[in-house]
Amino acid sequence: MKLKLKIWRQKNQASKGTFETYDVVANEHMSFLEMLDVLNEDLISQKKEPVVFEHDCREGICGTCSMVINGHPHGPNGGTTACQLHMRFFKDGDIITVEPFRASAFPVYKDLAVDRSAFDRIIQAGGYISVNTGQAVDANSVPVEQNVAEAAFDAAACIGCGACVAACPNSSAMLFTSAKVAHLSLLPQGQVEENQRVLNMVNQMDAEGFGRCSNVTACEAECPKEISVANIAMLNRKYFKASLASEKKVQ
Amino acid sequence: MSLTGLFLVLFLVVHLAGNLQLLLDDGGEAFNVYTKKMTTSPIIKVISYGNYFFILLHAFQGILLYFKNRKARGSEAYAVKVTKAVNTNSFAASNMAWLGLLILVFLGIHMGDFWYQMKWGEVPTVVYHGDTYENLYLKVEASFSNIWIVLFYCLSMLGLAFHLTHGFQSAFQSLGLNHPKYSPFIRGVGKVIGVIIPIGFAIIPLYYFFLK
Ligand code: HEM
Ligand code: SF4
Ligand code: FES
C-alpha cells in the first residue's frame, strides 16, 4: 500500500516546527511504528534526518510510543497503542497526519518525541507505598475482596503513556493521576498513605501546569487501556476527604 | 463550579415554573400578581441576591478556568483534532465557557428588558380587585413581538440546552459522585432537564410571537 504521511518535524525544543510530507510504501501486516521504520530507512539511505519517535516494548505495555495519528492519540482504533496499531486499518492512498502529543507540560524534544517527565514527578510525589524491604510477604496474608482486586487491577492497567493529556482539550492529567491514586488506594497496602498521597499527587499535577478537568471524557475515549473516568470521581472524593482530614494546608 | 452550577439549575426550575404563568389566557393577571409577590417579598430578595452572586461567581470561575486550561494546552494547536467523549456530548463538553458566555450575554439583555424596567423603568399599572399592580405583562408582550429578541432568546436557550446536558451530570462527577447504579440515572435526568428547561423557556417568546 502507498501512503502519504504528513509528519511534524521539529529540530529541538527551541525551534519552530512544520509539517513535511513523505511518501511511503508499506504493507498491511506492519504496525504503525514498523511503517515509520520503513520511512526512516528510506530517509537514512537518502542521507536525510530520520523522524524521531519514541518506542520501547512495541507490544502495548510500556507506554513509550506517543503520537497523534489523524487527530487521535495512538490512532483512531479504540483501546490500542500506536505500536499495536496495524496498517490493515488504513487504505492504499490514505493521507495520514502524524503530530506529537500537545500540552504545555509535555514540551516537544524533537519531531514526535515529547518530554513526559512531569508524569515521573507526579509518581514521585505519591505513587508508591512505603514498606520495609525484606522477605517477600506470603501472597494471601492480606485478604482482598475479588471485585476490589479487579477494580485496582483495572486502574493499574494504566501504562503512563500520556494519551489522556494529549486528548484532553484542557490538557488535564486527571485520568493518569486518578488511575494511580485508585490503584494504590483500593488495596490495603496503599490505604495507609491514602490522604497524603492524593494531596501530594494532585498538588504536583497542578504544579506541572496541567489543566483542570472539566469532565470532557476525551481521555477515557482515547486511552489505550480504556481507563474509566470513574477513577477521576474517586480521586475527587478522596481529595475532598483528605483536604478535610489533613492537617496540611491545601493550595 | 459544581455547587454553583447545581444551585443555578434549581433557580432555573423555579424561574420557569413562575414564567409559565405567562401562557395562561387571563390577560396577564396571574403573572402580574406573581411579579408583585416576587419583587416585594424580603425572602425572595435575599434569594435573588444570592442568585446574582452565584451566577457571577460561577461565570468568574468558568472564565478563569478557560484561561488556565488554554495556557495548559499551549500555543501549538493540533492540525487534526477529533474530540471523542464517553457518556456526554463532546461539543457541549469542550465549549462550556463559550456556551456560558452566551448565557451571560443573554442574562444581561434579559435583565435589561424586564428586571431593569421593573426597578427603574416606567411600567404602566393595572388594577385587579382594587389593588394596583405593575403591568410587566405588557412589557413581555411588547418584547416578544420583536423577531430579533425572539430569535436571540431561542438561540440562547439552545446554548443553555447544551450547557445543561453536559453540566448537570458533570457536576456530580466533579463532586466525586460516580456510581455504576446511580450515574446512568443522573445522566438521564441531565438529558431530560437539558431539553425540558430550555424548551419551557423558549415556548414563551414563540407563543407570544406566533399566537398573540
Ligand atoms: C443559568 C445559568 C447556568 C447554569 C444553570 C449553569 C450550570 C452549570 C453546571 C451544572 C456546570 C457543571 C459544573 C461541574 O462540572 O463542576 C457548569 C459548568 C460550567 N459553566 Fe455554567 N451554568 C450557567 C451559566 C454559566 C455562565 C454565565 C458561565 C460563564 C461564562 C458558565 C461557565 C461554565 C463553565 C466554563 C463550565 C465548565 C466548568 C466545569 O465543568 O468544571 N456557566 N455550569
Ligand atoms: S490513563 Fe490511559 S491514556 Fe492516560 S497515561 Fe494511563 S494508559 Fe495512558
Ligand atoms: S512501544 Fe511500548 S506501548 Fe507502544
PDB file of C-alpha atoms in Angstrom, chain B:
ATOM      1  CA  MET B   1     -18.330  25.305  39.940  1.00  0.00           C
ATOM      2  CA  SER B   2     -20.329  22.173  40.517  1.00  0.00           C
ATOM      3  CA  LEU B   3     -22.154  23.549  43.550  1.00  0.00           C
ATOM      4  CA  THR B   4     -22.881  26.947  41.989  1.00  0.00           C
ATOM      5  CA  GLY B   5     -23.922  25.211  38.761  1.00  0.00           C
ATOM      6  CA  LEU B   6     -26.396  22.937  40.541  1.00  0.00           C
ATOM      7  CA  PHE B   7     -27.786  25.887  42.504  1.00  0.00           C
ATOM      8  CA  LEU B   8     -28.373  27.710  39.217  1.00  0.00           C
ATOM      9  CA  VAL B   9     -30.201  24.675  37.847  1.00  0.00           C
ATOM     10  CA  LEU B  10     -32.521  24.841  40.866  1.00  0.00           C
ATOM     11  CA  PHE B  11     -33.079  28.524  40.195  1.00  0.00           C
ATOM     12  CA  LEU B  12     -33.959  27.802  36.565  1.00  0.00           C
ATOM     13  CA  VAL B  13     -36.625  25.301  37.593  1.00  0.00           C
ATOM     14  CA  VAL B  14     -38.302  27.794  39.947  1.00  0.00           C
ATOM     15  CA  HIS B  15     -37.994  30.652  37.462  1.00  0.00           C
ATOM     16  CA  LEU B  16     -39.536  28.523  34.711  1.00  0.00           C
ATOM     17  CA  ALA B  17     -42.452  27.487  36.922  1.00  0.00           C
ATOM     18  CA  GLY B  18     -43.227  31.172  37.566  1.00  0.00           C
ATOM     19  CA  ASN B  19     -42.889  32.214  33.946  1.00  0.00           C
ATOM     20  CA  LEU B  20     -45.122  29.502  32.573  1.00  0.00           C
ATOM     21  CA  GLN B  21     -47.984  31.557  34.059  1.00  0.00           C
ATOM     22  CA  LEU B  22     -47.445  33.769  31.016  1.00  0.00           C
ATOM     23  CA  LEU B  23     -49.096  31.053  28.957  1.00  0.00           C
ATOM     24  CA  LEU B  24     -52.359  31.444  30.904  1.00  0.00           C
ATOM     25  CA  ASP B  25     -55.043  33.194  28.911  1.00  0.00           C
ATOM     26  CA  ASP B  26     -56.016  35.688  31.630  1.00  0.00           C
ATOM     27  CA  GLY B  27     -54.655  38.948  30.241  1.00  0.00           C
ATOM     28  CA  GLY B  28     -51.596  38.627  32.457  1.00  0.00           C
ATOM     29  CA  GLU B  29     -53.306  38.715  35.851  1.00  0.00           C
ATOM     30  CA  ALA B  30     -51.647  35.650  37.386  1.00  0.00           C
ATOM     31  CA  PHE B  31     -48.253  36.777  36.094  1.00  0.00           C
ATOM     32  CA  ASN B  32     -48.584  40.342  37.354  1.00  0.00           C
ATOM     33  CA  VAL B  33     -49.734  39.188  40.785  1.00  0.00           C
ATOM     34  CA  TYR B  34     -46.795  36.773  40.900  1.00  0.00           C
ATOM     35  CA  THR B  35     -44.388  39.516  39.781  1.00  0.00           C
ATOM     36  CA  LYS B  36     -45.519  41.749  42.631  1.00  0.00           C
ATOM     37  CA  LYS B  37     -45.012  38.965  45.150  1.00  0.00           C
ATOM     38  CA  MET B  38     -41.542  38.292  43.782  1.00  0.00           C
ATOM     39  CA  THR B  39     -40.464  41.949  43.857  1.00  0.00           C
ATOM     40  CA  THR B  40     -41.806  42.731  47.312  1.00  0.00           C
ATOM     41  CA  SER B  41     -41.070  39.603  49.349  1.00  0.00           C
ATOM     42  CA  PRO B  42     -37.950  40.035  51.540  1.00  0.00           C
ATOM     43  CA  ILE B  43     -37.165  36.291  51.366  1.00  0.00           C
ATOM     44  CA  ILE B  44     -37.159  36.391  47.568  1.00  0.00           C
ATOM     45  CA  LYS B  45     -34.913  39.444  47.787  1.00  0.00           C
ATOM     46  CA  VAL B  46     -32.300  37.545  49.810  1.00  0.00           C
ATOM     47  CA  ILE B  47     -32.513  34.540  47.493  1.00  0.00           C
ATOM     48  CA  SER B  48     -32.221  36.684  44.379  1.00  0.00           C
ATOM     49  CA  TYR B  49     -29.128  38.500  45.665  1.00  0.00           C
ATOM     50  CA  GLY B  50     -27.635  35.093  46.469  1.00  0.00           C
ATOM     51  CA  ASN B  51     -28.536  34.048  42.968  1.00  0.00           C
ATOM     52  CA  TYR B  52     -26.824  37.064  41.330  1.00  0.00           C
ATOM     53  CA  PHE B  53     -23.768  36.356  43.410  1.00  0.00           C
ATOM     54  CA  PHE B  54     -23.696  32.679  42.401  1.00  0.00           C
ATOM     55  CA  ILE B  55     -24.140  33.470  38.710  1.00  0.00           C
ATOM     56  CA  LEU B  56     -21.248  35.932  38.835  1.00  0.00           C
ATOM     57  CA  LEU B  57     -19.117  33.536  40.875  1.00  0.00           C
ATOM     58  CA  HIS B  58     -19.855  30.655  38.501  1.00  0.00           C
ATOM     59  CA  ALA B  59     -19.122  32.820  35.454  1.00  0.00           C
ATOM     60  CA  PHE B  60     -15.948  34.231  37.011  1.00  0.00           C
ATOM     61  CA  GLN B  61     -14.637  30.773  37.926  1.00  0.00           C
ATOM     62  CA  GLY B  62     -15.625  29.446  34.500  1.00  0.00           C
ATOM     63  CA  ILE B  63     -13.783  32.176  32.632  1.00  0.00           C
ATOM     64  CA  LEU B  64     -10.738  31.838  34.894  1.00  0.00           C
ATOM     65  CA  LEU B  65     -10.777  28.089  34.223  1.00  0.00           C
ATOM     66  CA  TYR B  66     -10.976  28.734  30.496  1.00  0.00           C
ATOM     67  CA  PHE B  67      -7.786  30.814  30.554  1.00  0.00           C
ATOM     68  CA  LYS B  68      -5.971  28.389  32.845  1.00  0.00           C
ATOM     69  CA  ASN B  69      -6.789  25.498  30.565  1.00  0.00           C
ATOM     70  CA  ARG B  70      -5.882  27.387  27.432  1.00  0.00           C
ATOM     71  CA  LYS B  71      -2.476  28.051  28.941  1.00  0.00           C
ATOM     72  CA  ALA B  72      -2.094  24.360  29.819  1.00  0.00           C
ATOM     73  CA  ARG B  73      -2.961  23.485  26.228  1.00  0.00           C
ATOM     74  CA  GLY B  74      -0.026  25.518  24.909  1.00  0.00           C
ATOM     75  CA  SER B  75       0.428  27.680  21.846  1.00  0.00           C
ATOM     76  CA  GLU B  76       0.687  24.987  19.180  1.00  0.00           C
ATOM     77  CA  ALA B  77      -2.695  23.579  18.175  1.00  0.00           C
ATOM     78  CA  TYR B  78      -3.291  20.188  16.580  1.00  0.00           C
ATOM     79  CA  ALA B  79      -3.565  20.237  12.799  1.00  0.00           C
ATOM     80  CA  VAL B  80      -6.167  17.491  13.026  1.00  0.00           C
ATOM     81  CA  LYS B  81      -8.135  17.153  16.237  1.00  0.00           C
ATOM     82  CA  VAL B  82     -11.051  14.913  16.975  1.00  0.00           C
ATOM     83  CA  THR B  83     -12.622  15.164  20.422  1.00  0.00           C
ATOM     84  CA  LYS B  84     -14.445  11.981  21.315  1.00  0.00           C
ATOM     85  CA  ALA B  85     -16.387  11.750  24.556  1.00  0.00           C
ATOM     86  CA  VAL B  86     -17.880   8.997  26.667  1.00  0.00           C
ATOM     87  CA  ASN B  87     -21.438   9.416  28.020  1.00  0.00           C
ATOM     88  CA  THR B  88     -21.620  13.138  27.274  1.00  0.00           C
ATOM     89  CA  ASN B  89     -21.885  15.471  24.312  1.00  0.00           C
ATOM     90  CA  SER B  90     -18.357  16.310  23.178  1.00  0.00           C
ATOM     91  CA  PHE B  91     -19.378  19.613  21.558  1.00  0.00           C
ATOM     92  CA  ALA B  92     -21.017  20.807  24.769  1.00  0.00           C
ATOM     93  CA  ALA B  93     -18.245  19.448  26.977  1.00  0.00           C
ATOM     94  CA  SER B  94     -15.471  21.198  25.099  1.00  0.00           C
ATOM     95  CA  ASN B  95     -17.317  24.520  24.667  1.00  0.00           C
ATOM     96  CA  MET B  96     -18.703  25.092  28.176  1.00  0.00           C
ATOM     97  CA  ALA B  97     -17.090  28.520  28.501  1.00  0.00           C
ATOM     98  CA  TRP B  98     -18.473  29.762  25.165  1.00  0.00           C
ATOM     99  CA  LEU B  99     -21.918  28.388  25.941  1.00  0.00           C
ATOM    100  CA  GLY B 100     -21.707  30.002  29.373  1.00  0.00           C
ATOM    101  CA  LEU B 101     -20.671  33.309  27.840  1.00  0.00           C
ATOM    102  CA  LEU B 102     -23.699  33.187  25.532  1.00  0.00           C
ATOM    103  CA  ILE B 103     -25.869  32.623  28.620  1.00  0.00           C
ATOM    104  CA  LEU B 104     -24.157  35.548  30.375  1.00  0.00           C
ATOM    105  CA  VAL B 105     -24.811  37.910  27.441  1.00  0.00           C
ATOM    106  CA  PHE B 106     -28.378  36.660  27.346  1.00  0.00           C
ATOM    107  CA  LEU B 107     -28.769  37.342  31.065  1.00  0.00           C
ATOM    108  CA  GLY B 108     -27.532  40.917  30.572  1.00  0.00           C
ATOM    109  CA  ILE B 109     -30.065  41.581  27.813  1.00  0.00           C
ATOM    110  CA  HIS B 110     -32.831  39.732  29.625  1.00  0.00           C
ATOM    111  CA  MET B 111     -32.289  41.672  32.859  1.00  0.00           C
ATOM    112  CA  GLY B 112     -32.235  44.935  30.893  1.00  0.00           C
ATOM    113  CA  ASP B 113     -35.538  44.018  29.268  1.00  0.00           C
ATOM    114  CA  PHE B 114     -37.510  43.101  32.344  1.00  0.00           C
ATOM    115  CA  TRP B 115     -35.677  43.395  35.648  1.00  0.00           C
ATOM    116  CA  TYR B 116     -34.309  46.882  34.943  1.00  0.00           C
ATOM    117  CA  GLN B 117     -37.720  48.041  33.728  1.00  0.00           C
ATOM    118  CA  MET B 118     -39.357  46.817  36.947  1.00  0.00           C
ATOM    119  CA  LYS B 119     -36.774  48.513  39.143  1.00  0.00           C
ATOM    120  CA  TRP B 120     -36.058  51.779  37.365  1.00  0.00           C
ATOM    121  CA  GLY B 121     -38.095  51.904  34.184  1.00  0.00           C
ATOM    122  CA  GLU B 122     -41.630  53.117  33.507  1.00  0.00           C
ATOM    123  CA  VAL B 123     -44.049  50.228  33.797  1.00  0.00           C
ATOM    124  CA  PRO B 124     -47.761  51.018  33.391  1.00  0.00           C
ATOM    125  CA  THR B 125     -50.033  49.898  36.205  1.00  0.00           C
ATOM    126  CA  VAL B 126     -53.182  47.845  36.247  1.00  0.00           C
ATOM    127  CA  VAL B 127     -55.857  47.345  38.930  1.00  0.00           C
ATOM    128  CA  TYR B 128     -57.150  43.889  39.924  1.00  0.00           C
ATOM    129  CA  HIS B 129     -59.786  43.625  42.688  1.00  0.00           C
ATOM    130  CA  GLY B 130     -58.971  47.095  44.000  1.00  0.00           C
ATOM    131  CA  ASP B 131     -55.153  46.595  44.232  1.00  0.00           C
ATOM    132  CA  THR B 132     -52.704  48.230  41.808  1.00  0.00           C
ATOM    133  CA  TYR B 133     -50.053  46.098  40.115  1.00  0.00           C
ATOM    134  CA  GLU B 134     -47.276  46.980  37.713  1.00  0.00           C
ATOM    135  CA  ASN B 135     -48.235  45.512  34.358  1.00  0.00           C
ATOM    136  CA  LEU B 136     -44.977  43.756  33.395  1.00  0.00           C
ATOM    137  CA  TYR B 137     -47.140  41.545  31.204  1.00  0.00           C
ATOM    138  CA  LEU B 138     -47.415  44.414  28.686  1.00  0.00           C
ATOM    139  CA  LYS B 139     -43.618  44.672  28.546  1.00  0.00           C
ATOM    140  CA  VAL B 140     -43.380  40.951  27.879  1.00  0.00           C
ATOM    141  CA  GLU B 141     -45.910  41.253  25.053  1.00  0.00           C
ATOM    142  CA  ALA B 142     -44.015  44.180  23.541  1.00  0.00           C
ATOM    143  CA  SER B 143     -40.590  42.473  23.713  1.00  0.00           C
ATOM    144  CA  PHE B 144     -41.818  39.230  22.277  1.00  0.00           C
ATOM    145  CA  SER B 145     -43.376  40.850  19.256  1.00  0.00           C
ATOM    146  CA  ASN B 146     -39.851  41.734  18.098  1.00  0.00           C
ATOM    147  CA  ILE B 147     -38.472  38.955  15.890  1.00  0.00           C
ATOM    148  CA  TRP B 148     -34.837  39.667  16.839  1.00  0.00           C
ATOM    149  CA  ILE B 149     -35.499  39.381  20.553  1.00  0.00           C
ATOM    150  CA  VAL B 150     -37.432  36.154  19.979  1.00  0.00           C
ATOM    151  CA  LEU B 151     -34.652  34.700  17.831  1.00  0.00           C
ATOM    152  CA  PHE B 152     -31.976  35.665  20.332  1.00  0.00           C
ATOM    153  CA  TYR B 153     -33.970  34.099  23.171  1.00  0.00           C
ATOM    154  CA  CYS B 154     -34.297  30.861  21.224  1.00  0.00           C
ATOM    155  CA  LEU B 155     -30.582  30.798  20.333  1.00  0.00           C
ATOM    156  CA  SER B 156     -29.643  31.376  23.966  1.00  0.00           C
ATOM    157  CA  MET B 157     -31.933  28.571  25.078  1.00  0.00           C
ATOM    158  CA  LEU B 158     -30.206  26.257  22.605  1.00  0.00           C
ATOM    159  CA  GLY B 159     -26.927  27.253  24.242  1.00  0.00           C
ATOM    160  CA  LEU B 160     -28.430  26.607  27.659  1.00  0.00           C
ATOM    161  CA  ALA B 161     -29.596  23.183  26.472  1.00  0.00           C
ATOM    162  CA  PHE B 162     -26.037  22.194  25.605  1.00  0.00           C
ATOM    163  CA  HIS B 163     -24.636  23.768  28.791  1.00  0.00           C
ATOM    164  CA  LEU B 164     -27.081  21.794  30.925  1.00  0.00           C
ATOM    165  CA  THR B 165     -26.833  18.440  29.149  1.00  0.00           C
ATOM    166  CA  HIS B 166     -23.125  18.358  29.857  1.00  0.00           C
ATOM    167  CA  GLY B 167     -23.132  20.452  33.030  1.00  0.00           C
ATOM    168  CA  PHE B 168     -25.685  18.612  35.150  1.00  0.00           C
ATOM    169  CA  GLN B 169     -24.009  15.217  35.083  1.00  0.00           C
ATOM    170  CA  SER B 170     -20.554  16.821  35.086  1.00  0.00           C
ATOM    171  CA  ALA B 171     -21.294  18.487  38.431  1.00  0.00           C
ATOM    172  CA  PHE B 172     -21.885  15.093  40.048  1.00  0.00           C
ATOM    173  CA  GLN B 173     -18.662  13.710  38.615  1.00  0.00           C
ATOM    174  CA  SER B 174     -16.785  16.780  39.935  1.00  0.00           C
ATOM    175  CA  LEU B 175     -18.251  16.154  43.375  1.00  0.00           C
ATOM    176  CA  GLY B 176     -16.937  12.610  43.260  1.00  0.00           C
ATOM    177  CA  LEU B 177     -20.325  11.017  42.754  1.00  0.00           C
ATOM    178  CA  ASN B 178     -19.929   8.330  40.132  1.00  0.00           C
ATOM    179  CA  HIS B 179     -21.605   5.023  40.739  1.00  0.00           C
ATOM    180  CA  PRO B 180     -22.490   2.175  38.388  1.00  0.00           C
ATOM    181  CA  LYS B 181     -26.066   2.099  39.709  1.00  0.00           C
ATOM    182  CA  TYR B 182     -26.870   5.824  40.012  1.00  0.00           C
ATOM    183  CA  SER B 183     -24.773   7.544  37.338  1.00  0.00           C
ATOM    184  CA  PRO B 184     -26.908   6.357  34.391  1.00  0.00           C
ATOM    185  CA  PHE B 185     -29.928   7.803  36.205  1.00  0.00           C
ATOM    186  CA  ILE B 186     -28.148  11.142  36.828  1.00  0.00           C
ATOM    187  CA  ARG B 187     -27.161  11.327  33.153  1.00  0.00           C
ATOM    188  CA  GLY B 188     -30.755  10.629  32.188  1.00  0.00           C
ATOM    189  CA  VAL B 189     -32.053  13.394  34.455  1.00  0.00           C
ATOM    190  CA  GLY B 190     -29.447  15.753  32.953  1.00  0.00           C
ATOM    191  CA  LYS B 191     -30.660  14.990  29.435  1.00  0.00           C
ATOM    192  CA  VAL B 192     -34.301  15.459  30.412  1.00  0.00           C
ATOM    193  CA  ILE B 193     -33.817  18.809  32.169  1.00  0.00           C
ATOM    194  CA  GLY B 194     -31.352  19.880  29.466  1.00  0.00           C
ATOM    195  CA  VAL B 195     -34.191  19.562  26.965  1.00  0.00           C
ATOM    196  CA  ILE B 196     -37.249  20.457  29.043  1.00  0.00           C
ATOM    197  CA  ILE B 197     -35.963  23.628  30.755  1.00  0.00           C
ATOM    198  CA  PRO B 198     -34.768  25.393  27.576  1.00  0.00           C
ATOM    199  CA  ILE B 199     -37.872  24.321  25.634  1.00  0.00           C
ATOM    200  CA  GLY B 200     -40.057  25.522  28.500  1.00  0.00           C
ATOM    201  CA  PHE B 201     -38.427  28.955  28.403  1.00  0.00           C
ATOM    202  CA  ALA B 202     -38.378  29.149  24.604  1.00  0.00           C
ATOM    203  CA  ILE B 203     -42.084  28.322  24.288  1.00  0.00           C
ATOM    204  CA  ILE B 204     -42.988  31.649  25.927  1.00  0.00           C
ATOM    205  CA  PRO B 205     -41.497  34.051  23.317  1.00  0.00           C
ATOM    206  CA  LEU B 206     -42.556  31.717  20.499  1.00  0.00           C
ATOM    207  CA  TYR B 207     -46.147  31.610  21.812  1.00  0.00           C
ATOM    208  CA  TYR B 208     -46.283  35.396  22.061  1.00  0.00           C
ATOM    209  CA  PHE B 209     -44.764  35.956  18.645  1.00  0.00           C
ATOM    210  CA  PHE B 210     -46.850  33.490  16.708  1.00  0.00           C
ATOM    211  CA  LEU B 211     -50.109  33.166  18.607  1.00  0.00           C
ATOM    212  CA  LYS B 212     -50.744  36.585  20.181  1.00  0.00           C
TER     213      LYS B 212
END
